[in-house]
């Protein structure tokens, strides 16, 4: 890892919140780091999913920040950020995300995407592999056998019944900030992007994490994704649902750190 960028400590506090623009796309970068931490520690970048923001990543963000510099990136049109006037598909969004990651000047990172964030993260890792040391896909979408708006909506409803009141409150308020027009425009791209084709092109090791009760990102689907990635493992967290990084942040953190610490990751599955 290269040295950390000065802006991490510019404010004199652990938390820094700064904007980043890539053409018409506006991002927000939130960073946390312990100035006394080992400069060789891994650098983590977290990316939320459709309709959401960094808020439902905050527990995992805080856990990872005790190990190394940790960034959460709010994507254009979400978290109160300006909505692009033009349509933005997955590759276009990923190019902007790659620019935001490059602007951190921290060398290759452990890139972590949840749900649709797993799509953007995968596209970055495929097209800009020099930015990514390892890739983590949490609850990746969309299952090729359930790739329709009704199927995805039904999965969301079933999942909401298993999530905590805290997680559901964050989801609902973030969806309201996002707004239905932008959500539906992005859903079209979520459904059309074939992540199963892009993961086969990965040149970095990958880890797939799912809650064992996740009705959106099912075990067969995640297993198929794992089998298409040259070097990949699948971890299932018992008793948890789609937003597993919020309901079981330390279990997810442990899985990520084990993956990052493994000098020669191999294909596998664990529960």
Coordinates of C-alpha atoms in Angstrom, one line a residue:
X1 CA 0.0 0.0 0.0
X2 CA 1.1 3.5 -0.7
X3 CA 1.1 6.3 1.9
X4 CA -2.2 7.7 2.9
X5 CA -3.4 11.0 1.4
X6 CA -3.0 14.1 3.5
X7 CA -6.8 14.9 3.2
X8 CA -7.5 12.1 5.7
X9 CA -6.1 14.2 8.5
X10 CA -6.6 17.7 7.1
X11 CA -9.5 18.4 9.4
X12 CA -7.6 17.3 12.5
X13 CA -10.3 14.7 13.2
X14 CA -10.8 11.1 12.2
X15 CA -13.8 11.8 10.0
X16 CA -13.5 13.7 6.7
X17 CA -16.4 14.4 4.3
X18 CA -15.5 15.8 0.9
X19 CA -17.2 16.0 -2.5
X20 CA -15.8 14.5 -5.8
X21 CA -17.0 15.3 -9.3
X22 CA -16.5 13.2 -12.4
X23 CA -18.0 15.2 -15.3
X24 CA -21.7 15.5 -14.5
X25 CA -21.6 12.9 -11.7
X26 CA -21.4 14.1 -8.0
X27 CA -20.0 11.8 -5.4
X28 CA -19.4 12.2 -1.6
X29 CA -16.4 10.5 0.1
X30 CA -16.5 9.9 3.8
X31 CA -13.2 8.8 5.4
X32 CA -12.1 7.5 8.7
X33 CA -8.7 6.6 9.9
X34 CA -6.6 6.3 13.0
X35 CA -3.6 8.5 12.5
X36 CA -1.5 6.1 14.7
X37 CA -2.5 3.0 12.7
X38 CA 0.1 1.1 10.7
X39 CA 0.7 2.8 7.3
X40 CA 0.8 -0.7 5.7
X41 CA -2.8 -1.5 6.8
X42 CA -5.3 -2.4 4.0
X43 CA -7.5 0.4 2.7
X44 CA -11.2 -0.3 2.5
X45 CA -13.7 1.4 0.2
X46 CA -17.4 0.7 0.7
X47 CA -20.1 1.3 -1.9
X48 CA -23.8 1.3 -1.1
X49 CA -26.6 -0.2 -3.3
X50 CA -29.6 1.2 -5.2
X51 CA -31.7 3.8 -3.3
X52 CA -29.3 3.8 -0.4
X53 CA -26.4 5.8 1.2
X54 CA -23.4 5.3 3.4
X55 CA -25.7 5.2 6.4
X56 CA -26.5 1.5 6.2
X57 CA -22.8 0.8 5.8
X58 CA -21.9 2.8 8.9
X59 CA -21.5 -0.2 11.3
X60 CA -19.2 -2.1 9.0
X61 CA -17.4 1.1 8.1
X62 CA -16.7 1.8 11.8
X63 CA -15.5 -1.8 12.4
X64 CA -13.1 -1.8 9.4
X65 CA -11.8 1.7 10.3
X66 CA -10.2 0.1 13.4
X67 CA -7.9 -1.9 11.1
X68 CA -7.1 0.6 8.3
X69 CA -8.3 3.7 6.4
X70 CA -11.9 3.3 5.5
X71 CA -13.9 5.2 2.9
X72 CA -17.6 5.1 2.2
X73 CA -18.7 6.6 -1.1
X74 CA -22.2 8.1 -1.7
X75 CA -23.1 7.6 -5.4
X76 CA -24.6 10.2 -7.7
X77 CA -28.4 10.8 -7.3
X78 CA -28.4 9.1 -3.8
X79 CA -28.0 10.4 -0.3
X80 CA -29.2 13.9 -1.3
X81 CA -26.6 14.3 -4.0
X82 CA -27.6 15.9 -7.3
X83 CA -29.3 13.6 -9.8
X84 CA -27.6 13.4 -13.2
X85 CA -29.7 14.9 -16.0
X86 CA -28.7 12.1 -18.3
X87 CA -29.2 8.4 -18.0
X88 CA -26.4 6.6 -16.2
X89 CA -25.8 2.9 -16.7
X90 CA -23.6 0.6 -14.7
X91 CA -20.4 1.1 -16.8
X92 CA -20.8 4.9 -16.7
X93 CA -21.3 5.0 -13.0
X94 CA -18.4 2.7 -12.5
X95 CA -16.1 5.0 -14.5
X96 CA -17.0 7.8 -12.1
X97 CA -16.5 5.6 -9.1
X98 CA -13.1 4.6 -10.4
X99 CA -12.2 8.3 -10.7
X100 CA -13.3 8.8 -7.1
X101 CA -11.2 5.9 -5.9
X102 CA -8.2 7.1 -7.9
X103 CA -8.5 10.5 -6.3
X104 CA -7.9 9.0 -2.9
X105 CA -4.3 8.3 -3.9
X106 CA -4.0 5.3 -1.6
X107 CA -3.0 2.6 -4.1
X108 CA -5.0 -0.6 -4.7
X109 CA -7.9 -0.9 -2.2
X110 CA -10.2 -3.6 -0.8
X111 CA -13.3 -2.6 -2.7
X112 CA -16.6 -3.6 -1.0
X113 CA -20.0 -3.3 -2.8
X114 CA -23.4 -4.2 -1.4
X115 CA -26.4 -5.2 -3.7
X116 CA -26.2 -2.9 -6.8
X117 CA -23.0 -1.6 -5.3
X118 CA -21.6 -5.0 -6.1
X119 CA -22.3 -4.3 -9.7
X120 CA -20.5 -1.0 -9.7
X121 CA -17.6 -2.5 -7.7
X122 CA -17.3 -5.4 -10.2
X123 CA -17.2 -3.1 -13.2
X124 CA -14.5 -1.0 -11.5
X125 CA -12.4 -4.1 -10.8
X126 CA -12.8 -5.4 -14.3
X127 CA -12.0 -2.1 -16.1
X128 CA -9.6 -0.6 -13.6
X129 CA -7.9 -3.5 -11.9
X130 CA -4.9 -1.4 -10.9
X131 CA -7.2 0.3 -8.4
X132 CA -8.4 -2.9 -6.7
X133 CA -6.4 -5.3 -4.6
X134 CA -9.3 -7.5 -3.5
X135 CA -13.0 -7.4 -4.2
X136 CA -15.9 -8.1 -1.8
X137 CA -19.4 -8.6 -3.0
X138 CA -22.1 -8.5 -0.3
X139 CA -25.6 -9.7 -1.4
X140 CA -24.8 -9.2 -5.2
X141 CA -27.7 -8.7 -7.6
X142 CA -29.5 -9.5 -9.8
X143 CA -30.1 -13.2 -9.8
X144 CA -30.3 -14.3 -13.5
X145 CA -33.3 -16.5 -12.7
X146 CA -35.2 -13.7 -11.0
X147 CA -34.2 -10.7 -13.2
X148 CA -37.4 -8.8 -13.3
X149 CA -39.0 -5.9 -11.5
X150 CA -41.8 -7.9 -9.9
X151 CA -39.3 -10.6 -8.7
X152 CA -36.9 -8.0 -7.2
X153 CA -39.8 -6.1 -5.6
X154 CA -41.1 -9.3 -4.0
X155 CA -37.7 -10.1 -2.7
X156 CA -37.4 -6.7 -1.1
X157 CA -40.8 -7.1 0.6
X158 CA -39.8 -10.5 2.0
X159 CA -36.5 -9.2 3.1
X160 CA -38.0 -6.2 5.0
X161 CA -39.9 -8.7 7.2
X162 CA -36.6 -10.0 8.5
X163 CA -34.6 -6.8 8.8
X164 CA -34.4 -4.9 12.1
X165 CA -36.5 -1.8 12.7
X166 CA -33.3 0.3 12.5
X167 CA -32.3 -1.1 9.1
X168 CA -35.8 -0.7 7.7
X169 CA -35.9 3.0 9.0
X170 CA -32.7 3.7 7.2
X171 CA -33.9 2.0 4.0
X172 CA -37.2 3.8 3.9
X173 CA -35.7 7.3 4.6
X174 CA -32.9 6.7 2.0
X175 CA -35.4 5.5 -0.6
X176 CA -37.5 8.7 0.0
X177 CA -34.4 10.9 -0.5
X178 CA -33.6 9.0 -3.7
X179 CA -37.0 9.4 -5.1
X180 CA -39.0 7.0 -7.3
X181 CA -38.0 8.4 -10.8
X182 CA -34.3 8.0 -10.1
X183 CA -34.8 4.7 -8.4
X184 CA -36.8 3.2 -11.3
X185 CA -34.3 4.6 -13.9
X186 CA -31.5 2.9 -12.0
X187 CA -33.5 -0.3 -11.5
X188 CA -33.6 -0.7 -15.3
X189 CA -29.8 -0.8 -15.3
X190 CA -29.6 -3.1 -12.3
X191 CA -31.7 -5.6 -14.2
X192 CA -29.9 -5.3 -17.5
X193 CA -26.3 -5.5 -16.2
X194 CA -25.1 -9.1 -16.4
X195 CA -22.7 -9.3 -13.5
X196 CA -22.2 -13.0 -14.1
X197 CA -20.5 -12.2 -17.3
X198 CA -18.2 -9.5 -15.9
X199 CA -17.1 -11.5 -12.8
X200 CA -15.6 -14.1 -15.2
X201 CA -13.2 -11.4 -16.3
X202 CA -11.9 -10.6 -12.9
X203 CA -8.1 -10.7 -12.3
X204 CA -8.3 -10.0 -8.6
X205 CA -9.4 -12.4 -5.8
X206 CA -13.0 -12.0 -4.8
X207 CA -15.1 -12.8 -1.7
X208 CA -18.9 -13.1 -1.9
X209 CA -20.8 -12.6 1.4
X210 CA -24.6 -13.2 1.9
X211 CA -26.9 -13.5 4.8
X212 CA -28.1 -17.1 4.9
X213 CA -31.7 -15.9 4.9
X214 CA -31.3 -13.3 2.1
X215 CA -34.3 -13.7 -0.3
X216 CA -32.7 -11.3 -2.8
X217 CA -29.3 -12.8 -3.3
X218 CA -29.9 -16.5 -2.9
X219 CA -27.4 -19.3 -2.3
X220 CA -27.6 -20.9 -5.7
X221 CA -27.1 -17.5 -7.4
X222 CA -24.1 -16.6 -5.2
X223 CA -22.7 -20.1 -5.8
X224 CA -23.0 -19.6 -9.6
X225 CA -21.2 -16.3 -9.3
X226 CA -18.4 -17.8 -7.2
X227 CA -17.9 -20.6 -9.7
X228 CA -17.5 -18.1 -12.5
X229 CA -14.8 -16.1 -10.7
X230 CA -11.2 -17.4 -11.3
X231 CA -10.4 -17.0 -7.5
X232 CA -13.3 -16.6 -5.2
X233 CA -14.9 -17.8 -2.0
X234 CA -18.5 -17.6 -0.6
X235 CA -19.3 -16.9 3.0
X236 CA -22.8 -17.2 4.4
X237 CA -23.7 -15.5 7.7
X238 CA -26.3 -17.7 9.5
X239 CA -29.6 -16.0 10.6
X240 CA -29.2 -12.8 8.6
X241 CA -30.8 -11.2 5.6
X242 CA -29.9 -8.9 2.7
X243 CA -28.5 -6.0 4.8
X244 CA -26.2 -8.4 6.7
X245 CA -23.4 -5.7 6.9
X246 CA -25.8 -3.7 9.2
X247 CA -27.2 -6.6 11.2
X248 CA -23.9 -8.6 11.6
X249 CA -21.1 -6.0 11.0
X250 CA -18.5 -7.8 13.1
X251 CA -19.2 -11.2 11.4
X252 CA -18.9 -9.5 8.0
X253 CA -15.7 -7.6 9.2
X254 CA -14.2 -10.9 10.3
X255 CA -14.9 -12.6 7.0
X256 CA -13.3 -9.6 5.1
X257 CA -10.2 -9.5 7.3
X258 CA -9.7 -13.2 7.0
X259 CA -9.9 -12.9 3.2
X260 CA -7.6 -9.9 3.1
X261 CA -5.0 -11.6 5.4
X262 CA -4.9 -14.7 3.3
X263 CA -1.8 -14.4 1.1
X264 CA -3.1 -17.1 -1.4
X265 CA -6.9 -17.1 -1.3
X266 CA -8.6 -20.0 -3.0
X267 CA -12.1 -21.1 -4.1
X268 CA -14.3 -22.2 -1.3
X269 CA -17.6 -21.9 0.7
X270 CA -18.2 -21.5 4.4
X271 CA -21.2 -21.0 6.6

